[in-house]
Coordinates of C-alpha atoms and ligand atoms in Angstrom, one line a residue:
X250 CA 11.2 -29.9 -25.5
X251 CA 7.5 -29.0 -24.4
X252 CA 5.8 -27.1 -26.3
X253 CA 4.3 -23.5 -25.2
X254 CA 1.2 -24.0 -26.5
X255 CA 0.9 -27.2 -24.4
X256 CA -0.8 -26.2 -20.6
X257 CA 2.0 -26.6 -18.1
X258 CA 1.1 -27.8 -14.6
X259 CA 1.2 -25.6 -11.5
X260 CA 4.7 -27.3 -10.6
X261 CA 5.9 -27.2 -14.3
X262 CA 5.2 -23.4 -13.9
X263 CA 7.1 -23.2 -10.6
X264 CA 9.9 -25.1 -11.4
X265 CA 10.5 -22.9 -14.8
X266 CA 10.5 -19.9 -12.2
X267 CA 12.7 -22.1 -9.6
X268 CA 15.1 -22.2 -12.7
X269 CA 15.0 -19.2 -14.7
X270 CA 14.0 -15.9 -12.2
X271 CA 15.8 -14.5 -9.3
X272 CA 14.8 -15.9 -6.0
X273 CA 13.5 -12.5 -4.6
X274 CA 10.2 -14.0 -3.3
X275 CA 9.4 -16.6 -1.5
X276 CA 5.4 -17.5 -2.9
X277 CA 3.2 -19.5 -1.5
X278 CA 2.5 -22.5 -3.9
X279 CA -0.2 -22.0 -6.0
X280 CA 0.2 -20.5 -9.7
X281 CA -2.8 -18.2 -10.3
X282 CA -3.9 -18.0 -14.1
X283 CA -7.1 -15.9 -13.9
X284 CA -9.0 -13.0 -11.9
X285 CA -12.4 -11.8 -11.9
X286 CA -13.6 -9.4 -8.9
X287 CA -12.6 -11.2 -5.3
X288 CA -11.8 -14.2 -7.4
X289 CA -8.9 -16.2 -8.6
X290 CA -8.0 -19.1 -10.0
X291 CA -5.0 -21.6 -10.3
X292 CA -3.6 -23.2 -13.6
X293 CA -5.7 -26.2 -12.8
X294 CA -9.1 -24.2 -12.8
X295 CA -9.5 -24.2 -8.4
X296 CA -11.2 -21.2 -7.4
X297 CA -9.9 -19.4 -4.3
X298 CA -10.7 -16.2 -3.0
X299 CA -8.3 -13.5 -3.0
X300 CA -7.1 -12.4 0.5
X301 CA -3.9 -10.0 -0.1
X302 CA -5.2 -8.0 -2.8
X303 CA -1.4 -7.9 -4.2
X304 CA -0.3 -5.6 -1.5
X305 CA -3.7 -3.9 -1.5
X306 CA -3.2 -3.2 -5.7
X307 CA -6.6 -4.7 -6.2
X308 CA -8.8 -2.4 -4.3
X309 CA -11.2 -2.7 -6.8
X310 CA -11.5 -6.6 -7.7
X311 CA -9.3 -8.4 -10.6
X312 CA -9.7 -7.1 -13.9
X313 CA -12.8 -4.9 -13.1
X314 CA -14.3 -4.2 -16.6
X315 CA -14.4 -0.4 -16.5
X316 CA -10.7 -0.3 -15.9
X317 CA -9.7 -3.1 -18.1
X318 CA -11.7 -1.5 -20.8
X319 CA -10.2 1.8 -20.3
X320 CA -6.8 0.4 -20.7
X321 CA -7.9 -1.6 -24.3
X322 CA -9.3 1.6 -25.6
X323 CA -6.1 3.5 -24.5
X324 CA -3.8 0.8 -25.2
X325 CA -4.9 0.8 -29.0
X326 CA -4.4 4.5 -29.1
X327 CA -1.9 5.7 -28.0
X328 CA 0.4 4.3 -25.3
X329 CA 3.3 6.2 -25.0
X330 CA 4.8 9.6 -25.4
X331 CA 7.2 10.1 -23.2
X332 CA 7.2 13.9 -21.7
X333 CA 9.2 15.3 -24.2
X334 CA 5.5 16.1 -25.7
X335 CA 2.6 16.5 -24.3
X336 CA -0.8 13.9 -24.4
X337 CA -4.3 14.5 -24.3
X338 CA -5.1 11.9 -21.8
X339 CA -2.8 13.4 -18.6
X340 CA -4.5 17.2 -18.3
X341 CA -7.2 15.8 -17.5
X342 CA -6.3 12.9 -15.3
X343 CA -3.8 15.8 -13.3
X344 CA -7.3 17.6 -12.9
X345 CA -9.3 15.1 -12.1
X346 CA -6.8 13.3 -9.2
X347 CA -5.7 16.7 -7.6
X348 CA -9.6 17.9 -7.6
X349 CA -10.4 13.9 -5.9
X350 CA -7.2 14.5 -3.4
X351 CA -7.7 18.2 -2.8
X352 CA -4.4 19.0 -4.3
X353 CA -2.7 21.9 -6.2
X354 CA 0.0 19.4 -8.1
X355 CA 0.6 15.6 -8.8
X356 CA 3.6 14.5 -10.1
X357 CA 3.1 11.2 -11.8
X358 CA 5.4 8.3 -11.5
X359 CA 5.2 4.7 -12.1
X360 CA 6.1 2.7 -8.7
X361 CA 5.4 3.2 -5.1
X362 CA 9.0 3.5 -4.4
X363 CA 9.6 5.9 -7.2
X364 CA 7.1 7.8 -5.5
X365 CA 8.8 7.7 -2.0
X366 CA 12.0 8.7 -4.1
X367 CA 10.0 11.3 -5.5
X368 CA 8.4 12.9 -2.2
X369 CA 12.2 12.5 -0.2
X370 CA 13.7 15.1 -3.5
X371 CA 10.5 16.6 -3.2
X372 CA 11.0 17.6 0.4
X373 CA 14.8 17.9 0.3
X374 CA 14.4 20.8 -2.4
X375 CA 12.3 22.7 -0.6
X376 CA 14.0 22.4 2.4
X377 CA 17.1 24.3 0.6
X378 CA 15.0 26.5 -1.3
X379 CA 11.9 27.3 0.8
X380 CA 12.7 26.7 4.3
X381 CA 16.9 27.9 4.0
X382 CA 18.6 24.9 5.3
X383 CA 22.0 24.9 4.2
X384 CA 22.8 22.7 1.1
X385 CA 23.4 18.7 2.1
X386 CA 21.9 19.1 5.5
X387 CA 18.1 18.1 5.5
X388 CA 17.2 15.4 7.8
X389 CA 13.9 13.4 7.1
X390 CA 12.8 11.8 10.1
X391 CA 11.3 8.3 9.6
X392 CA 9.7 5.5 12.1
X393 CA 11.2 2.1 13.1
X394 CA 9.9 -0.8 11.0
X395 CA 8.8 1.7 8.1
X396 CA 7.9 0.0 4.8
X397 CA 8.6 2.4 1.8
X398 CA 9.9 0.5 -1.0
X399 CA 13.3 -1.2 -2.1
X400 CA 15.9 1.3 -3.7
X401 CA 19.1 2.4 -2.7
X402 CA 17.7 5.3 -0.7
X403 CA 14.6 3.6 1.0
X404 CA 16.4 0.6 2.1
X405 CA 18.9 3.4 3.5
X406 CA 16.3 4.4 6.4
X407 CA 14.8 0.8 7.0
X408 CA 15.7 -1.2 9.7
X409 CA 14.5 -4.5 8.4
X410 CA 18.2 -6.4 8.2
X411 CA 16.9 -8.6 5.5
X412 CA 16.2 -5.8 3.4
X413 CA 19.2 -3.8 3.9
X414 CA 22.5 -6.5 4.8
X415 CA 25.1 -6.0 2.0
X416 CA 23.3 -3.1 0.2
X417 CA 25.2 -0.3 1.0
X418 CA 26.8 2.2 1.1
X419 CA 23.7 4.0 2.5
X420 CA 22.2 7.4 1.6
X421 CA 22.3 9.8 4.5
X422 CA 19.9 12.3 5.9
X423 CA 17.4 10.2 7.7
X424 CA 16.6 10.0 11.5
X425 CA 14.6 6.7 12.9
X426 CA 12.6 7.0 15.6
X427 CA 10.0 4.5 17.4
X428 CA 6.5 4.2 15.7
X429 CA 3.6 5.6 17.4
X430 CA 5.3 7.2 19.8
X431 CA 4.8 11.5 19.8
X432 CA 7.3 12.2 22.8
X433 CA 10.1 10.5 20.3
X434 CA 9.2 12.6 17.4
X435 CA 8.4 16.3 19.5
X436 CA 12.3 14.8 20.9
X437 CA 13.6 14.5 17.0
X438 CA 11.8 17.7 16.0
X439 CA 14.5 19.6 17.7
X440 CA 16.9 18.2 15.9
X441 CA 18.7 20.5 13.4
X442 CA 17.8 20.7 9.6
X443 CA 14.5 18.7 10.0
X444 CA 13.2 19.1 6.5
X445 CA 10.2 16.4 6.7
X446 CA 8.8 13.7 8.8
X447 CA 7.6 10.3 6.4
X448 CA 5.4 8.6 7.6
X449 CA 2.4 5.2 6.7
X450 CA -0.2 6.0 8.5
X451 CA -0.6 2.3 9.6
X452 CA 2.3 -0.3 9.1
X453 CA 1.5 -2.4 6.6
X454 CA 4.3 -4.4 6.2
X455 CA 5.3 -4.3 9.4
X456 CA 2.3 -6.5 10.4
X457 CA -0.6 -4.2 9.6
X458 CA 0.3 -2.2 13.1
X459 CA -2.2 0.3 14.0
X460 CA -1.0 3.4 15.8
X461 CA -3.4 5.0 18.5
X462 CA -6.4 7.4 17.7
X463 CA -4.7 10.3 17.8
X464 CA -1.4 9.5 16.2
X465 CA -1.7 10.8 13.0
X466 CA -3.4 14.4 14.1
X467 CA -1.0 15.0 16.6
X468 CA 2.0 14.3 14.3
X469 CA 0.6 16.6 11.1
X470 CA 0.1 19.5 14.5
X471 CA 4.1 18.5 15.8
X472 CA 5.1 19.0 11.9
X473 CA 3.2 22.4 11.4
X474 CA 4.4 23.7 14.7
X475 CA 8.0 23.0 13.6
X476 CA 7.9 24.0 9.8
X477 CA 8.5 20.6 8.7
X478 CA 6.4 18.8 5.8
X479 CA 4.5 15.7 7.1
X480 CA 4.3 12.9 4.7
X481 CA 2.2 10.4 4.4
X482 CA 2.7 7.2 2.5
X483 CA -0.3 5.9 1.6
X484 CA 0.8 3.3 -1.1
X485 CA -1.0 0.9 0.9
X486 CA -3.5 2.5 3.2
X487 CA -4.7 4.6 0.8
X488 CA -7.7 4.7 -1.9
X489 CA -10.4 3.5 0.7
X490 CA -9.1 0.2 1.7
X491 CA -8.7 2.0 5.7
X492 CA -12.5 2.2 5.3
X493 CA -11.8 6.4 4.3
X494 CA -10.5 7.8 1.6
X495 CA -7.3 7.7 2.7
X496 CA -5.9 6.6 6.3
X497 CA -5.0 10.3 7.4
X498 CA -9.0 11.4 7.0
X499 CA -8.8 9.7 10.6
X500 CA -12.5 8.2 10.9
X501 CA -14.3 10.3 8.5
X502 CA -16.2 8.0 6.1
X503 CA -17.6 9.9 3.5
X504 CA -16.5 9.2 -0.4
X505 CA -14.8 13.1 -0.6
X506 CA -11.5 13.8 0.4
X507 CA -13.2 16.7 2.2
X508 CA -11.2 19.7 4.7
X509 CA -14.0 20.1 7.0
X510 CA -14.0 16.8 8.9
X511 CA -12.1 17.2 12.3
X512 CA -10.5 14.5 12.1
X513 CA -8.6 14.9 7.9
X514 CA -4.9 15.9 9.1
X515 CA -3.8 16.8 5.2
X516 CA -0.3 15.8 3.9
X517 CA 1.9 18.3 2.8
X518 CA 3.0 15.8 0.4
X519 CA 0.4 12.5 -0.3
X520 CA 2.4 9.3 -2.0
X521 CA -0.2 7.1 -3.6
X522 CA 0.9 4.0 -5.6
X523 CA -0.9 0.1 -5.6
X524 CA -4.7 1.1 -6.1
X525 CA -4.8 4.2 -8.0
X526 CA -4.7 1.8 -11.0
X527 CA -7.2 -1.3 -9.4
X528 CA -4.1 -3.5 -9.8
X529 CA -3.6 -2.7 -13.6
X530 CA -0.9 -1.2 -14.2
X531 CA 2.0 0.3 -12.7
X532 CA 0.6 3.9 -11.6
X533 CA 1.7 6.4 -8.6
X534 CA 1.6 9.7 -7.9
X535 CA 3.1 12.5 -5.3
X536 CA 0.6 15.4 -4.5
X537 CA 1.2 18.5 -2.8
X538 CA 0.4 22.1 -3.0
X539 CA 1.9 24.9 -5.2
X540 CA 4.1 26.3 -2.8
X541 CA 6.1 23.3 -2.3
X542 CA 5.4 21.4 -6.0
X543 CA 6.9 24.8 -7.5
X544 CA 10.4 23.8 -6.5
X545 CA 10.8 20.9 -8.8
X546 CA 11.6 22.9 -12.5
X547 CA 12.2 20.9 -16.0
X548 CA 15.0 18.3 -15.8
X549 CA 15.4 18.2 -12.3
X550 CA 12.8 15.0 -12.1
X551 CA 11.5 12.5 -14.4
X552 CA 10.2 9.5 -15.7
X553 CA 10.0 8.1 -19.3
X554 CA 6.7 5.9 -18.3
X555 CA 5.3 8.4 -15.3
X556 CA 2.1 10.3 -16.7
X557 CA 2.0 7.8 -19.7
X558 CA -1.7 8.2 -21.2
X559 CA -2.4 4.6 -20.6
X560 CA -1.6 5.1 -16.9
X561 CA -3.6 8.5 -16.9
X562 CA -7.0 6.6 -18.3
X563 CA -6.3 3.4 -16.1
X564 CA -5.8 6.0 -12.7
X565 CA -8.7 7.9 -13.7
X566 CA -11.2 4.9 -14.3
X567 CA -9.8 3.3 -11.3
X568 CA -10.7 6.4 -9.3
X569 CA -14.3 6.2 -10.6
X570 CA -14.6 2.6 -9.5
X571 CA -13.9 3.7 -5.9
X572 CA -16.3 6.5 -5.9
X573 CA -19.4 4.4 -7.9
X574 CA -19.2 1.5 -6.2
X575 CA -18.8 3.2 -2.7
X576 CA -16.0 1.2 -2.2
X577 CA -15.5 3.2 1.0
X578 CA -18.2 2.5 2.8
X579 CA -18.0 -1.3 2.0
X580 CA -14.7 -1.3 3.7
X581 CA -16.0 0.0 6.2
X582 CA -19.1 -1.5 7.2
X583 CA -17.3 -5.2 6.4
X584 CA -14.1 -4.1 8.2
X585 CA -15.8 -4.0 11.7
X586 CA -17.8 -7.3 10.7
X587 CA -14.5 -8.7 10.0
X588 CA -13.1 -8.2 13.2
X589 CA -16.0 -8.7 15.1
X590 CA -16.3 -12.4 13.7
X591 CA -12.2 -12.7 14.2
X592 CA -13.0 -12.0 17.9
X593 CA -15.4 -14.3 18.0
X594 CA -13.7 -17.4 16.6
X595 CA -10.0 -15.9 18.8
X596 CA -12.0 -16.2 21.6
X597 CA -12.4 -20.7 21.1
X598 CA -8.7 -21.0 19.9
X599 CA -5.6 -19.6 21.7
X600 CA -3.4 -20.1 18.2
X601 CA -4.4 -16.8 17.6
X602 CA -3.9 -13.7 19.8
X603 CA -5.7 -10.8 18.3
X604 CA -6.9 -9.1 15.4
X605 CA -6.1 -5.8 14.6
X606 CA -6.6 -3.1 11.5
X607 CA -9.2 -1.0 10.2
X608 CA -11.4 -1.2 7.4
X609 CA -10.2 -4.3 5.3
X610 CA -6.5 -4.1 6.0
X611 CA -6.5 -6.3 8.8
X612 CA -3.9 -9.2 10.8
X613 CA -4.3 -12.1 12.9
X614 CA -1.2 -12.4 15.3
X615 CA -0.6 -16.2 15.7
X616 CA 0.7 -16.7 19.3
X617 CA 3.4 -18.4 18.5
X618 CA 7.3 -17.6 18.1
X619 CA 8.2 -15.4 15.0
X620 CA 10.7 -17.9 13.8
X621 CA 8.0 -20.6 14.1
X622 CA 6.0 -22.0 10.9
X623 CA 3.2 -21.6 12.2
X624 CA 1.4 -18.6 9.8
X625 CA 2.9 -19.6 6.7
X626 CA 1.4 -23.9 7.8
X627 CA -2.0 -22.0 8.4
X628 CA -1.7 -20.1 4.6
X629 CA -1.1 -22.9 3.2
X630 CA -4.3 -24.8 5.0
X631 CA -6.1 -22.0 3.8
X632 CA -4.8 -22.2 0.1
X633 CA -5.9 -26.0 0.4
X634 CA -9.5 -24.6 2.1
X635 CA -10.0 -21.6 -1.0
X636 CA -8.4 -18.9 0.4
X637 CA -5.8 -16.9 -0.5
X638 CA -3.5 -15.1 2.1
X639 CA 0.3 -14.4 3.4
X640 CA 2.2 -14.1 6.6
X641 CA 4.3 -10.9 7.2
X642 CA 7.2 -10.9 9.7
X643 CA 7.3 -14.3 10.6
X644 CA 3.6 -15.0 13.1
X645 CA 1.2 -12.3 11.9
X646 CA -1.3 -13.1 8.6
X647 CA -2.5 -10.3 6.9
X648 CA -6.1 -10.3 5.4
X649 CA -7.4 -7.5 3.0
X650 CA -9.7 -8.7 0.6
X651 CA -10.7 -7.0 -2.6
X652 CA -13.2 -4.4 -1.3
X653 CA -15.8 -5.4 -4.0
X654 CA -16.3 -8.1 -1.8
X655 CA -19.6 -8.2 -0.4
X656 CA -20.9 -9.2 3.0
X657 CA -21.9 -13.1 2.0
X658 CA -18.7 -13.6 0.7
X659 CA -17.4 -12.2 3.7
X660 CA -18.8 -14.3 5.7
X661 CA -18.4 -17.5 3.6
X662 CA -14.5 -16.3 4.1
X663 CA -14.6 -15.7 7.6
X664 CA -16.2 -19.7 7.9
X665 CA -12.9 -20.9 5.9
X666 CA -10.7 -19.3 7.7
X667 CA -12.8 -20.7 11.0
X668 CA -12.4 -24.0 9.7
X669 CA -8.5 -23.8 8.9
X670 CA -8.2 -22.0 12.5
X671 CA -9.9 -25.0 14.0
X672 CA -8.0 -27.7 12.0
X673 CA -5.0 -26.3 13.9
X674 CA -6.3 -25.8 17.3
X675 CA -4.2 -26.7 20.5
Ligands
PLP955 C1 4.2 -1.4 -1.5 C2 4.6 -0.1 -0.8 C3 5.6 0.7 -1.3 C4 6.4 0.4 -2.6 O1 5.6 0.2 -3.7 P1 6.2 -0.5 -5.0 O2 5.2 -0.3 -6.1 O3 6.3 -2.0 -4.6 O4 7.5 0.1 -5.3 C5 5.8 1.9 -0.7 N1 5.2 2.2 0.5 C6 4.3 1.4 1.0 C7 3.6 1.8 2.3 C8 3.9 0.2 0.4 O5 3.0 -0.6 1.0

């Protein structure tokens, strides 16, 4: 038997995870063993540069040291309570994220999903208790191809088949309608017993689909007309990766979550998971105001680890990153270079078909068949060429960077991914 102390290959490592763990994933082969800001490297020391961000976790670069070292400091305090007593680390995180979100309330949980899970109780409560629907009859309306997690519930509303086939029984409540399309929800608005309307205000997962300008404004007005609470699901978007705050500021870049931009259509309930802890740690959290917040009383919600204190020093740090380093306005500003330089190099290849996103979450649709090889042949090229991305659905390749990144290595990512294209071309 090998020892553990000995260093095990990339394919020792894979095969041990072949073997022993669930095949719920389906990774691209390379076996990462260390990250340092847009970096990371593989068991055999190859340096690549990181072009998923896990899901958009790593907002703020791998293991940045203000967030690692509030963890340590935490960690060797005190690292869990549980809520059965209070902790002197989550007042003032609560106080610091609702002031940075413009929020009454956050109620902290762990996962994205157990965020969703939290916003859909959220919303159903108040439905029965603020807005007088009758018990066991509030409808949440959600959109075609939604990503929102992986429980019972979530899966419930999703029509992604792979997600959902053999799962049920399903939870019911939810109406789906076509994304991006207003005359479908003002149609579903008149349903009976609408309690809320969940929304992300681009599709990640779906292929990082962006709806039109006035999507998201129009939607929060629909929602306010009817009395229904509009959520948004910013696990993803959120925490300046869009190149604002959050997605729903619309094209307002500044580093506040401010109400007087035109274009800020607030949530009645915000879901934030992924980069509220750089990557860290498991950390999310569901905002909303005092009117709706106040229906959730003790023992109706909980988590053991939500609101932990390492989680409330890792948020909070986290947080700080974004606002120091401008992270923001990086997105930004490289976001349209990005694109710009994807249209450039699209226009001498037709193995890609566009390039669409906003601020540094951004695709490439490979004009090809979604059943085809193609994306997941070209990630691999660019694993080979030192750069680290993954298809979603099939012939679209998502690329968000960490948004630390700055504009040379940018650009010296936009050449790989150049090169790669061209080693492909037709
Ligand atoms: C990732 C994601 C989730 C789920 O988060 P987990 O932490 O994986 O449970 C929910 N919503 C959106 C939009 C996401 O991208």
């Amino acid at each position: 038997m090998s020892s553990t102390l000995e260093k095990m290959s990339s394919a020792q490592l894979m095969g041990l995870e072949d073997k022993h763990g669930a095949h719920n994933y389906h990774p691209l082969p390379v076996v990462l063993a260390k990250g340092e800001g847009v970096y990371v490297w593989d068991v055999e020391g190859k340096r690549y540069f990181d072009f998923l961000s896990a899901y958009s976790a790593v907002n703020q670069g791998h293991c940045h040291p203000k967030i690692v070292g509030a963890m340590k400091a935490q960690a060797e305090t005190l690292t869990l309570t549980s809520r059965a007593f209070y902790n002197d680390a989550l007042g003032p995180y609560e106080k610091y994220v609702t002031e940075y979100f413009n929020f009454d309330k956050v109620l902290p949980m762990n996962t994205g999903a157990e965020a969703v899970e939290t916003a859909i109780k959220l919303c159903r409560k108040w439905a029965y208790e603020k807005k007088g629907i009758a018990e066991d009859q509030a409808k949440i309306i959600v959109c075609e191809n939604n990503f929102h997690g992986r429980t019972t519930t979530i899966v419930s509303f999703s029509n992604d088949e792979t997600a959902r086939r053999n799962f049920g029984p399903f939870t019911p409540g939810f109406i789906r309608i076509p994304y991006n399309d207003l005359n479908a929800l003002a149609e579903a608005l008149k349903t009976e017993n609408v309690a809320g309307f969940l929304v992300e205000p681009i599709q990640g997962e779906a292929g990082v689909y962006t709806p039109s300008e006035d999507y998201i404004a129009t939607a929060r007005k629909l929602c306010t007309e009817n009395g229904v609470l509009f959520i948004a699901d910013e696990v993803q978007t959120g925490i300046a990766r869009t190149g604002s705050l959050l997605a729903v500021c619309g094209n307002c870049s500044c580093e506040n979550h401010c109400e007087q931009q035109a274009t800020y259509s607030k949530p009645d309930i915000l879901i934030l998971g992924k980069a509220l802890s750089g990557g860290a740690y498991p950390v999310s959290a569901v905002l909303a105001d005092d009117e709706i917040m106040a229906v959730i009383k003790p023992g109706q919600h909980g988590s053991t680890f939500g609101g932990n204190p390492v989680a409330a020093k890792v948020a909070l740090a986290a947080l700080d990153v974004v606002k120091d380093e401008q992270l923001t306005k990086n997105a930004r500003v490289l976001g349209n270079l990005f694109r710009k330089e994807m249209n450039r190099i699209i226009e001498g290849t037709d193995l890609v078909n566009s390039v669409r996103g906003k601020g540094l979450l951004n695709a490439i649709l490979i004009n090809d068949t979604p059943e085809s090889e193609t994306a997941w042949n070209i990630c691999v090229a660019l694993k080979k060429n030192g750069l680290l991305a993954k298809p979603t659905h099939g012939n679209i390749i998502r690329f968000a960077p960490p948004l630390v990144m700055t504009e040379a290595q940018l650009l010296e990512c936009v050449a790989i991914i150049e090169k790669t294209l061209m080693e492909f071309k037709r």
